Tab-separated table of C-alpha atoms and ligand atoms in Angstrom:
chain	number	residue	atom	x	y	z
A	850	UNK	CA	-169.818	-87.938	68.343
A	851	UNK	CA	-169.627	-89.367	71.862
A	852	UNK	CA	-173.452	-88.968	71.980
A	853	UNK	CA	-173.985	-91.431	69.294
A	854	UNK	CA	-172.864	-94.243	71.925
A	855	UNK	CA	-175.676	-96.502	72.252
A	856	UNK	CA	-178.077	-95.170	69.851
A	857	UNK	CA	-180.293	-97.386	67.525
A	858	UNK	CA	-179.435	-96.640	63.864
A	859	UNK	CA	-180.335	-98.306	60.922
A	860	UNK	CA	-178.495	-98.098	57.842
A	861	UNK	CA	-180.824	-98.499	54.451
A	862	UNK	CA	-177.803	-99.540	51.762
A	863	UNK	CA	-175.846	-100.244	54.788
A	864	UNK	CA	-174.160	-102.798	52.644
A	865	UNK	CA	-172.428	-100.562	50.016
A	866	UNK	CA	-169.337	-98.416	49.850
A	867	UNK	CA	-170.668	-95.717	51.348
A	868	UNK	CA	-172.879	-97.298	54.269
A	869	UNK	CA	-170.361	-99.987	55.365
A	870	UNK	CA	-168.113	-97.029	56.417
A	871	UNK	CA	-170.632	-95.415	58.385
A	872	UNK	CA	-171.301	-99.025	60.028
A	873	UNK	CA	-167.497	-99.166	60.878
A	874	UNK	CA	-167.636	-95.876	62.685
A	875	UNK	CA	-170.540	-96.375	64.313
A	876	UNK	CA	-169.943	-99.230	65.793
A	877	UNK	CA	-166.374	-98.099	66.804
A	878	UNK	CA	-168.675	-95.383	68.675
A	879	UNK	CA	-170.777	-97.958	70.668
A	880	UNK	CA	-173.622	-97.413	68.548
A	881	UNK	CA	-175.774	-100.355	68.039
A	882	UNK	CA	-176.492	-100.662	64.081
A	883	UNK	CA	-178.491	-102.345	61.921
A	884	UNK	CA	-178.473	-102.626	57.966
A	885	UNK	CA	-181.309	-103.537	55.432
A	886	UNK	CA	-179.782	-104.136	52.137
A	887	UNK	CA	-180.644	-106.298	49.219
A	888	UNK	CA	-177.137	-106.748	47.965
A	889	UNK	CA	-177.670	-105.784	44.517
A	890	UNK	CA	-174.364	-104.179	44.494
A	891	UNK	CA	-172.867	-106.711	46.118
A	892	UNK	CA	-171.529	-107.229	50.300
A	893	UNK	CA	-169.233	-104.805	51.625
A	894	UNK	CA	-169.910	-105.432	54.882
A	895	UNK	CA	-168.798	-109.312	55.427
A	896	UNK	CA	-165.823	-108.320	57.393
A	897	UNK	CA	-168.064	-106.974	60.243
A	898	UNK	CA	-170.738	-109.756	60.764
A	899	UNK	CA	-170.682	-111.124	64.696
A	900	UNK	CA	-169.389	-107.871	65.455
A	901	UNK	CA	-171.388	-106.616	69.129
A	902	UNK	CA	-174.218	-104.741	68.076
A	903	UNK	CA	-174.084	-105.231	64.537
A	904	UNK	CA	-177.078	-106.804	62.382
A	905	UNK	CA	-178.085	-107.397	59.154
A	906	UNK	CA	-181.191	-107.549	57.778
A	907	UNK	CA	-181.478	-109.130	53.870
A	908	UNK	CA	-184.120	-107.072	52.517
A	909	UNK	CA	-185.545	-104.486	49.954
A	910	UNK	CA	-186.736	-101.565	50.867
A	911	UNK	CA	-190.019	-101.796	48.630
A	912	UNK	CA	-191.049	-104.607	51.013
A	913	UNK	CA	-193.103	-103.018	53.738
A	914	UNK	CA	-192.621	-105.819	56.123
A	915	UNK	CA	-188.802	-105.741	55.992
A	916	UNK	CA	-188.258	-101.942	55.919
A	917	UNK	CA	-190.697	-101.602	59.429
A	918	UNK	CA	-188.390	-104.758	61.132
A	919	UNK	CA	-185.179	-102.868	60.449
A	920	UNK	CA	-186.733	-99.350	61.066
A	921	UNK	CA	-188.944	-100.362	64.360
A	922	UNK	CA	-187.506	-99.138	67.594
A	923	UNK	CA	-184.503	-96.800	65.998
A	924	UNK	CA	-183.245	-94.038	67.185
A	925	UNK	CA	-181.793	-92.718	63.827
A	926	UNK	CA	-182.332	-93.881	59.673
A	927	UNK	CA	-179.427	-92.997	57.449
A	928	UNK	CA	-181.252	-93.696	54.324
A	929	UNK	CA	-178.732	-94.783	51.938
A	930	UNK	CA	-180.106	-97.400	49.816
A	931	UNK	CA	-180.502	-96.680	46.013
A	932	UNK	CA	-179.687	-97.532	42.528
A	933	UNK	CA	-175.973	-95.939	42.049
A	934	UNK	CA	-174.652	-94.819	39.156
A	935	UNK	CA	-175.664	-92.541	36.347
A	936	UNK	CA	-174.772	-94.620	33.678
A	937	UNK	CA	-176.051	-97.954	34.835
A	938	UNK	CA	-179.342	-96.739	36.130
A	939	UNK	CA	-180.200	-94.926	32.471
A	940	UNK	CA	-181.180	-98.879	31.897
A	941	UNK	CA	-183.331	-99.332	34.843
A	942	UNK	CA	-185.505	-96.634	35.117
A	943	UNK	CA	-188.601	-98.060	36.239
A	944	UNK	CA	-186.522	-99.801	38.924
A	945	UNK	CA	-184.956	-96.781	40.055
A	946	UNK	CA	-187.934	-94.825	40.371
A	947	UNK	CA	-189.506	-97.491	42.335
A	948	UNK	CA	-186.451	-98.122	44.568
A	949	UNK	CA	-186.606	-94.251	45.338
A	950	UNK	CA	-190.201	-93.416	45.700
A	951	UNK	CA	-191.995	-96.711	46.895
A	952	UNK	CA	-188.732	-97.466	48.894
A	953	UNK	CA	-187.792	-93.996	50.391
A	954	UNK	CA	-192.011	-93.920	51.320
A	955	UNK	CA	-191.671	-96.902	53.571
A	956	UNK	CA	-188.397	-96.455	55.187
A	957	UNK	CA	-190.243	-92.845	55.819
A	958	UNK	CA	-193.494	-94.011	57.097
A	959	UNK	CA	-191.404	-96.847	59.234
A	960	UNK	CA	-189.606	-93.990	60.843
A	961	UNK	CA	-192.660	-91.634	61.750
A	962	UNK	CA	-194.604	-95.483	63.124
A	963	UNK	CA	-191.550	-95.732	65.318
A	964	UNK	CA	-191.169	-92.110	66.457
A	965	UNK	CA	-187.647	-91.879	64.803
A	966	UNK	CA	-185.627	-89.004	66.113
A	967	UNK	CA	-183.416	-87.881	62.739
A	968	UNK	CA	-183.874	-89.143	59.346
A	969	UNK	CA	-180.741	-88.706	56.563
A	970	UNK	CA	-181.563	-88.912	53.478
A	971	UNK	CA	-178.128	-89.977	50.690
A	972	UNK	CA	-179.416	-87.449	48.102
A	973	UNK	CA	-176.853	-86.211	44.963
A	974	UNK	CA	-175.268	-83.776	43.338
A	975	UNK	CA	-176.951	-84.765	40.527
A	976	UNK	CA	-179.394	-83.160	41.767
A	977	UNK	CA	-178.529	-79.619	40.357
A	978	UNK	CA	-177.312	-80.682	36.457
A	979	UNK	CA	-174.536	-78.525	35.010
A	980	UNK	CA	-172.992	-75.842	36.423
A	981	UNK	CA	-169.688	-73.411	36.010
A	982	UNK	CA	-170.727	-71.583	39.142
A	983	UNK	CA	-170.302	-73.515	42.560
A	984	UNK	CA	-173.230	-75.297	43.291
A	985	UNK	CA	-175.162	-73.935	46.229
A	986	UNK	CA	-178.365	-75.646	47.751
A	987	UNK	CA	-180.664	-72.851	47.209
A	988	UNK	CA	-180.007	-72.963	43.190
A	989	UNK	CA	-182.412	-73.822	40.676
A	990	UNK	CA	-182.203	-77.385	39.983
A	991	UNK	CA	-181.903	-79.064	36.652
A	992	UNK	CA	-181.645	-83.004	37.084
A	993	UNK	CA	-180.585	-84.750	33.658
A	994	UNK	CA	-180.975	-88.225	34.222
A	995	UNK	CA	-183.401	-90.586	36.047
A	996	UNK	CA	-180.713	-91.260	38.645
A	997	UNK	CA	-181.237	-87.307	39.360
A	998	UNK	CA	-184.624	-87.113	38.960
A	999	UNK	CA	-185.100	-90.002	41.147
A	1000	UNK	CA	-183.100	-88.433	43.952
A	1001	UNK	CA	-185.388	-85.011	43.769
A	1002	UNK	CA	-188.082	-86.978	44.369
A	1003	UNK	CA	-186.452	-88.771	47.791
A	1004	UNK	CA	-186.061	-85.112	48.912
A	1005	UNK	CA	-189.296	-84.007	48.127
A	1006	UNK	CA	-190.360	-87.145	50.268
A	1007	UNK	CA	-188.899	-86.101	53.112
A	1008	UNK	CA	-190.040	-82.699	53.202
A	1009	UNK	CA	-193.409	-83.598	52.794
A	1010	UNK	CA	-192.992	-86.149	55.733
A	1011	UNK	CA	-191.769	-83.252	57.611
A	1012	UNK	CA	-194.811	-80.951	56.905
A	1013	UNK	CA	-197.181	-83.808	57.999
A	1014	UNK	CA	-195.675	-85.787	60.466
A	1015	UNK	CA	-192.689	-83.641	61.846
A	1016	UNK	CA	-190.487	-85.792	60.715
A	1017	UNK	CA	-186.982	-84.165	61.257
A	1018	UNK	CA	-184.423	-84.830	57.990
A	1019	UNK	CA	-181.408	-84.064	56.534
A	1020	UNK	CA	-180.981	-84.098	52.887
A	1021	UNK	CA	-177.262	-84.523	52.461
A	1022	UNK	CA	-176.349	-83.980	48.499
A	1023	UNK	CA	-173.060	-85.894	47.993
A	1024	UNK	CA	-170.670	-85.157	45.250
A	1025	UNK	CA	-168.368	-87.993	44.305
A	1026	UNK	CA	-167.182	-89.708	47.135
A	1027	UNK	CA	-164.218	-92.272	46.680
A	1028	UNK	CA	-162.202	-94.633	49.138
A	1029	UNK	CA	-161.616	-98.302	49.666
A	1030	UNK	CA	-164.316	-100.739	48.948
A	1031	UNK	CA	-165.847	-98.004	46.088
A	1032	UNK	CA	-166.529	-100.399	43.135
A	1033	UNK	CA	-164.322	-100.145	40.084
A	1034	UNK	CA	-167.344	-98.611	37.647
A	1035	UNK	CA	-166.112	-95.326	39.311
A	1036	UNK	CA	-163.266	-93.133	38.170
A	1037	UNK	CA	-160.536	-93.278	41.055
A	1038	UNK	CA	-160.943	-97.065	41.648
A	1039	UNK	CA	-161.261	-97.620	37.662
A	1040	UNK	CA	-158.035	-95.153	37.171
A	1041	UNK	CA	-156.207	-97.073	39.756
A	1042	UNK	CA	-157.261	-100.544	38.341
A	1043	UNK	CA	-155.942	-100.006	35.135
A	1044	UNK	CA	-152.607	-98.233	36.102
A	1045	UNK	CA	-152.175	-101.171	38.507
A	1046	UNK	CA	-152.772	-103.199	35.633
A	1047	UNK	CA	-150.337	-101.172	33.174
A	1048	UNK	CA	-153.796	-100.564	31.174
A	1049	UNK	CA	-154.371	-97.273	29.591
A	1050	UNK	CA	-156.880	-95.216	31.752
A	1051	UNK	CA	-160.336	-94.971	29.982
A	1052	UNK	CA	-161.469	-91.487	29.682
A	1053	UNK	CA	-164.768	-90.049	28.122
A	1054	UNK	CA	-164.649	-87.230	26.249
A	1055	UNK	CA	-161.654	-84.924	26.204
A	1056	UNK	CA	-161.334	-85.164	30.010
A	1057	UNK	CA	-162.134	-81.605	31.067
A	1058	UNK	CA	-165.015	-82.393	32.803
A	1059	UNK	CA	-164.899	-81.208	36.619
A	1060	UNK	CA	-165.987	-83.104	39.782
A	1061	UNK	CA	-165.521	-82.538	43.374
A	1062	UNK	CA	-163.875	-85.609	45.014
A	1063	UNK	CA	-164.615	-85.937	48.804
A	1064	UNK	CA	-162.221	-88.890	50.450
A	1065	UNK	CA	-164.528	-91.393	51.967
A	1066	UNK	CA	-163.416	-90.425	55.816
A	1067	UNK	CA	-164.463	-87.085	55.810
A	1068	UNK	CA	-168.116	-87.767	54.278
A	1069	UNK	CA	-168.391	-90.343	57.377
A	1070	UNK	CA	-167.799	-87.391	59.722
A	1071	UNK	CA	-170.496	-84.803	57.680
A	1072	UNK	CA	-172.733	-87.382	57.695
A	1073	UNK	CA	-172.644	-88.231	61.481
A	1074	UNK	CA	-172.325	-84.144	62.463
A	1075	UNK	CA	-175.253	-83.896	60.863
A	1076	UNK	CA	-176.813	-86.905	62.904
A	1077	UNK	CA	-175.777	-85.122	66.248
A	1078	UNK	CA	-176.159	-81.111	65.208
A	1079	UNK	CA	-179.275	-79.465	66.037
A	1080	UNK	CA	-178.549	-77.047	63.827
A	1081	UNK	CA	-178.455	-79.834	60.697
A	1082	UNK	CA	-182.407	-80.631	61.354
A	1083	UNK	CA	-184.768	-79.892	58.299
A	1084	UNK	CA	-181.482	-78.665	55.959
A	1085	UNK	CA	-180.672	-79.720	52.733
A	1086	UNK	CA	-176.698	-79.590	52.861
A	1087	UNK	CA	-173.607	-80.121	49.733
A	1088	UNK	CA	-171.193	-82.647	50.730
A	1089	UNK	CA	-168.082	-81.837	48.505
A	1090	UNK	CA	-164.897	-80.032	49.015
A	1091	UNK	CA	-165.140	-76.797	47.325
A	1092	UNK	CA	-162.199	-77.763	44.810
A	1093	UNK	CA	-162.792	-78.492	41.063
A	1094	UNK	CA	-160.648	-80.943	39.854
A	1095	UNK	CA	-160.715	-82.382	35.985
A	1096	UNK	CA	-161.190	-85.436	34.658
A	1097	UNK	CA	-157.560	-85.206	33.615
A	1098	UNK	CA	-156.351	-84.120	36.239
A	1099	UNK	CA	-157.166	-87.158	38.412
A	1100	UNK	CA	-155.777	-89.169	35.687
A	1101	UNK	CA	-152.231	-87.576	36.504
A	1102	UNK	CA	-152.536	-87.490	40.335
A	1103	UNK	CA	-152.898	-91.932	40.048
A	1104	UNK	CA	-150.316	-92.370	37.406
A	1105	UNK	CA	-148.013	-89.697	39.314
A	1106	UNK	CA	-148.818	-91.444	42.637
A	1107	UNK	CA	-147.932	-94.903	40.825
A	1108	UNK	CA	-144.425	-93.027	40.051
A	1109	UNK	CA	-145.533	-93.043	36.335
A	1110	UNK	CA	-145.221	-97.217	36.406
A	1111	UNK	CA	-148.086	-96.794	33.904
A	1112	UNK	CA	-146.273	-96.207	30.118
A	1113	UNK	CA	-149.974	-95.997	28.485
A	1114	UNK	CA	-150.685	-92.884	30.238
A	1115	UNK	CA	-154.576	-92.230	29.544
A	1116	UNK	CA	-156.744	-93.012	26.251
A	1117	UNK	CA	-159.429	-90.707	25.683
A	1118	UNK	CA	-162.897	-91.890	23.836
A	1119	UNK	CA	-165.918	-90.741	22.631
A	1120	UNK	CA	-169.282	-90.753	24.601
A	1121	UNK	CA	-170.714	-93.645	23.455
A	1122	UNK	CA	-174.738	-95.436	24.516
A	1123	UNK	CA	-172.883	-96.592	27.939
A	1124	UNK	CA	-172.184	-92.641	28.824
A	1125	UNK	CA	-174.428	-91.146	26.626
A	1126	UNK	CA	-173.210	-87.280	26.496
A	1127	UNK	CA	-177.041	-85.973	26.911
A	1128	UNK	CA	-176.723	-86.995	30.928
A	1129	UNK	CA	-173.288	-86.255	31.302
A	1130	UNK	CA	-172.637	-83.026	33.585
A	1131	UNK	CA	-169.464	-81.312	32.144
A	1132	UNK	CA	-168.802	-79.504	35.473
A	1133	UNK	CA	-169.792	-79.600	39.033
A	1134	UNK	CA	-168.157	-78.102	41.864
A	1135	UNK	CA	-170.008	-77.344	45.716
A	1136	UNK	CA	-170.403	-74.375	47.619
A	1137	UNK	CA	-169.435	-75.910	50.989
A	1138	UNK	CA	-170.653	-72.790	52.906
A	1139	UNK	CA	-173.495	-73.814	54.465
A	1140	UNK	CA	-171.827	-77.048	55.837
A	1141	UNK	CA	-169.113	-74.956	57.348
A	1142	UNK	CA	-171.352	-72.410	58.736
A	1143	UNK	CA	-174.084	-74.759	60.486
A	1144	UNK	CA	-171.946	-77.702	61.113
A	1145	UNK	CA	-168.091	-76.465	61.719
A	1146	UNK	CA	-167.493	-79.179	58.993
A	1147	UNK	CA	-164.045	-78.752	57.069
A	1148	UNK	CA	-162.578	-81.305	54.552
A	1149	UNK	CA	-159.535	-82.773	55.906
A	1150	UNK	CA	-157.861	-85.545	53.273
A	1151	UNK	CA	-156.643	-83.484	50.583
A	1152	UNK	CA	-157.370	-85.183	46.998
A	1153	UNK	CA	-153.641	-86.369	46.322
A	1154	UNK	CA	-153.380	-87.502	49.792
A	1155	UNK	CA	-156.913	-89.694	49.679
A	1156	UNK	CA	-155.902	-90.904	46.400
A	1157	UNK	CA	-152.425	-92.084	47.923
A	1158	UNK	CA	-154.315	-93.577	51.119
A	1159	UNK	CA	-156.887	-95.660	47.963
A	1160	UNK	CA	-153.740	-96.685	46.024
A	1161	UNK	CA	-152.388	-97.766	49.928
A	1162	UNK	CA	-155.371	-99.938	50.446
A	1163	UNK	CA	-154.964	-101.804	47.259
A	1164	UNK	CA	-151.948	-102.626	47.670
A	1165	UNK	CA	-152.877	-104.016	51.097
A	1166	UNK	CA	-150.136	-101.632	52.758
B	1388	NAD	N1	-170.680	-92.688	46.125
B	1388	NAD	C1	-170.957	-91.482	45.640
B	1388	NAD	O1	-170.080	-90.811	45.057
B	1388	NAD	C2	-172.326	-90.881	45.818
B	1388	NAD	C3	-172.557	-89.605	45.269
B	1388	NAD	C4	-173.834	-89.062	45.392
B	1388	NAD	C5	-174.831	-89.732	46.077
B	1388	NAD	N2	-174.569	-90.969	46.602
B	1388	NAD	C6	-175.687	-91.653	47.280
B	1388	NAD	O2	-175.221	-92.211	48.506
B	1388	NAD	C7	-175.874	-93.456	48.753
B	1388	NAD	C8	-174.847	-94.562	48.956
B	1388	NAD	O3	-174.023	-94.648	47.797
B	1388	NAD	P1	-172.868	-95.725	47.655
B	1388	NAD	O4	-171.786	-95.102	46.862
B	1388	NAD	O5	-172.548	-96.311	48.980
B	1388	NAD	O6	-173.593	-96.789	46.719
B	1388	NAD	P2	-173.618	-98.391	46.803
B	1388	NAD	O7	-174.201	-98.874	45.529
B	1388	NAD	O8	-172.266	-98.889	47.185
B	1388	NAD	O9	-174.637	-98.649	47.991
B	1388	NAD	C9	-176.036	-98.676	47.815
B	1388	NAD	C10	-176.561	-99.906	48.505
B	1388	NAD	O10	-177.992	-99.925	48.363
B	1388	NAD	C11	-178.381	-101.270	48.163
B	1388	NAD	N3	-179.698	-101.287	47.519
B	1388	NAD	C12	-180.018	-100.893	46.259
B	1388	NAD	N4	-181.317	-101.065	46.023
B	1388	NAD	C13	-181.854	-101.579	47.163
B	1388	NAD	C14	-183.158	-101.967	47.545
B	1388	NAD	N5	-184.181	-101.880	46.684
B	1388	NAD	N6	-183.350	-102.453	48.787
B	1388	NAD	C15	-182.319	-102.569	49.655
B	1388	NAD	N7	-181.052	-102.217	49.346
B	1388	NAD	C16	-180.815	-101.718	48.126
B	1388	NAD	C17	-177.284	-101.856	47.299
B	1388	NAD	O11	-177.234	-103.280	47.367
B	1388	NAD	C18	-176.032	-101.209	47.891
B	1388	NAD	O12	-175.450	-102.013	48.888
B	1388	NAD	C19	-176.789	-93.715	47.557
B	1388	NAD	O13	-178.091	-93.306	47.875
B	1388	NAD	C20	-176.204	-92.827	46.474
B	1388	NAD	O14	-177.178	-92.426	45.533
B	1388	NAD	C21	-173.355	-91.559	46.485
């Protein structure tokens, strides 16, 4: 990590939950770092403006202009920016598309004007659809919404840029990712919320569903080992944990963390037009075996431990 001190990287999405962690490292590295975001999702990064080396750039990434200011003279692009959410993006489609393929072109053709040395791409597990079987990269792939879709394409993207302009990337497919600062449309923060707020904890369906829950400090490292590991060039590489944990389950780890302050326990209810159950993917779960062989990467916050260091940071402790 040491040799990320002084590098130029810019940070597409650099405002959301996900990027604004990777500025916070970064700059605690002595990297300089600059973010293009059009705050869509809001400004997660407020707390770090007039930082040293830190700058922000207000900006979509469909605007040429912009994306070739932030990109220009980089050393690194983690490309993070995107429509999030697979139930809020089924009503945008059009935009979502064009976020991913017009925007995820010109942060690509910025980096190969300005010689860019390693390009990450924020790509999903959504990637593969459903599941029972770990997911490994090398599976067929079955996207089943236009979040998905959308993210196949920014892959493709890069590979292509690769063939023609030797671009090197990293397609990094993150599973669900949770921590402070995640918005409250996702399960841990929305669990959390509503026990906090002695509300009943919303779940769709009967709660079975599986995920793979990876506590925001450990996808910071993955991301930046594969930023400074050779071995991480031209790979498309899970992000998880290797554990399957239900719906339900997570629903007992915050109301047993809360010491059961919550009396309404959970309420369960049917998919409905806001998660319709034709893009829902019952069960997910990564194959973490290539990250461990090329990178030496190994979770280390265990899911009742991150979910106890969340419920810590709400309660400002
Ligand atoms: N958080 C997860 O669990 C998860 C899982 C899989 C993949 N990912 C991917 O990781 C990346 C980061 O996710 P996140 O959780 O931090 O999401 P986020 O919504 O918090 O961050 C995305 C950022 O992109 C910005 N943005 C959106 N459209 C833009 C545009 N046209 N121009 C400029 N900025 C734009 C938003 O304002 C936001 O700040 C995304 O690409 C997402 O698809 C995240």
């Amino acid at each position: 990590m040491e040799r990320l001190k002084g590098k130029k990287v810019v940070i597409t999405g650099g405002a959301g939950f996900i990027g604004s962690h990777l500025v916070e490292r970064l700059l605690g590295l002595g990297a300089e770092v600059t973010i293009i975001d059009n705050f869509m999702f809001g400004n997660k990064i407020e707390h770090l403006r007039g930082s040293k080396g830190f700058s922000v750039i207000e900006g979509d990434i469909r605007d040429v202009k912009a994306v070739s200011r932030a990109v220009n003279g980089r050393d690194i692009v983690l490309h993070l920016a995107a429509c999030v959410g697979v139930e809020e993006t089924q009503k945008m489609p059009l935009e979502v598309l064009d976020v991913e393929i017009q925007g995820t072109v010109n942060v690509l053709s910025s980096a190969v004007k300005s010689a860019v040395r390693r390009f990450v791409f924020g790509s999903s597990s959504e990637v593969y659809g459903n599941s029972l079987k770990p997911m490994q990269e090398d599976n067929p792939l079955s996207p089943r919404s236009t979040y998905a879709v959308a993210k196949l394409v920014g892959e493709e993207y890069c590979r292509a840029f690769y063939q023609k302009h030797g671009l090197e990337y990293t397609c990094l497919r993150y599973f669900n990712v949770y921590g402070p600062r995640q918005d409250e449309r996702f399960v841990i923060p929305r669990f959390v919320g509503q026990a906090l707020s002695r509300e009943p904890l919303t779940i769709y369906g009967d709660g079975s569903q599986t995920r793979d829950f990876t506590y925001i400090d450990d996808v910071v490292n993955m991301t930046l080992l594969t930023v400074t590991r050779p071995e991480a060039r031209c790979q498309t590489i899970n992000l998880g944990t290797g554990t399957m944990t239900t719906i339900n389950s997570i629903a007992s780890l915050v109301t047993n963390a809360l010491d059961g302050t919550n009396p309404a326990k959970a309420i369960h209810i049917d998919y409905d037009d806001k998660r319709p159950r034709c893009i829902e993917v019952f069960s997910r779960v990564a194959d973490i075996a290539r990250a461990r062989q090329l990178l030496q990467y190994e979770p280390e916050v265990s899911l009742p431990a991150g979910i106890g260091k969340y419920i810590n940071w709400r309660l400002g402790r």
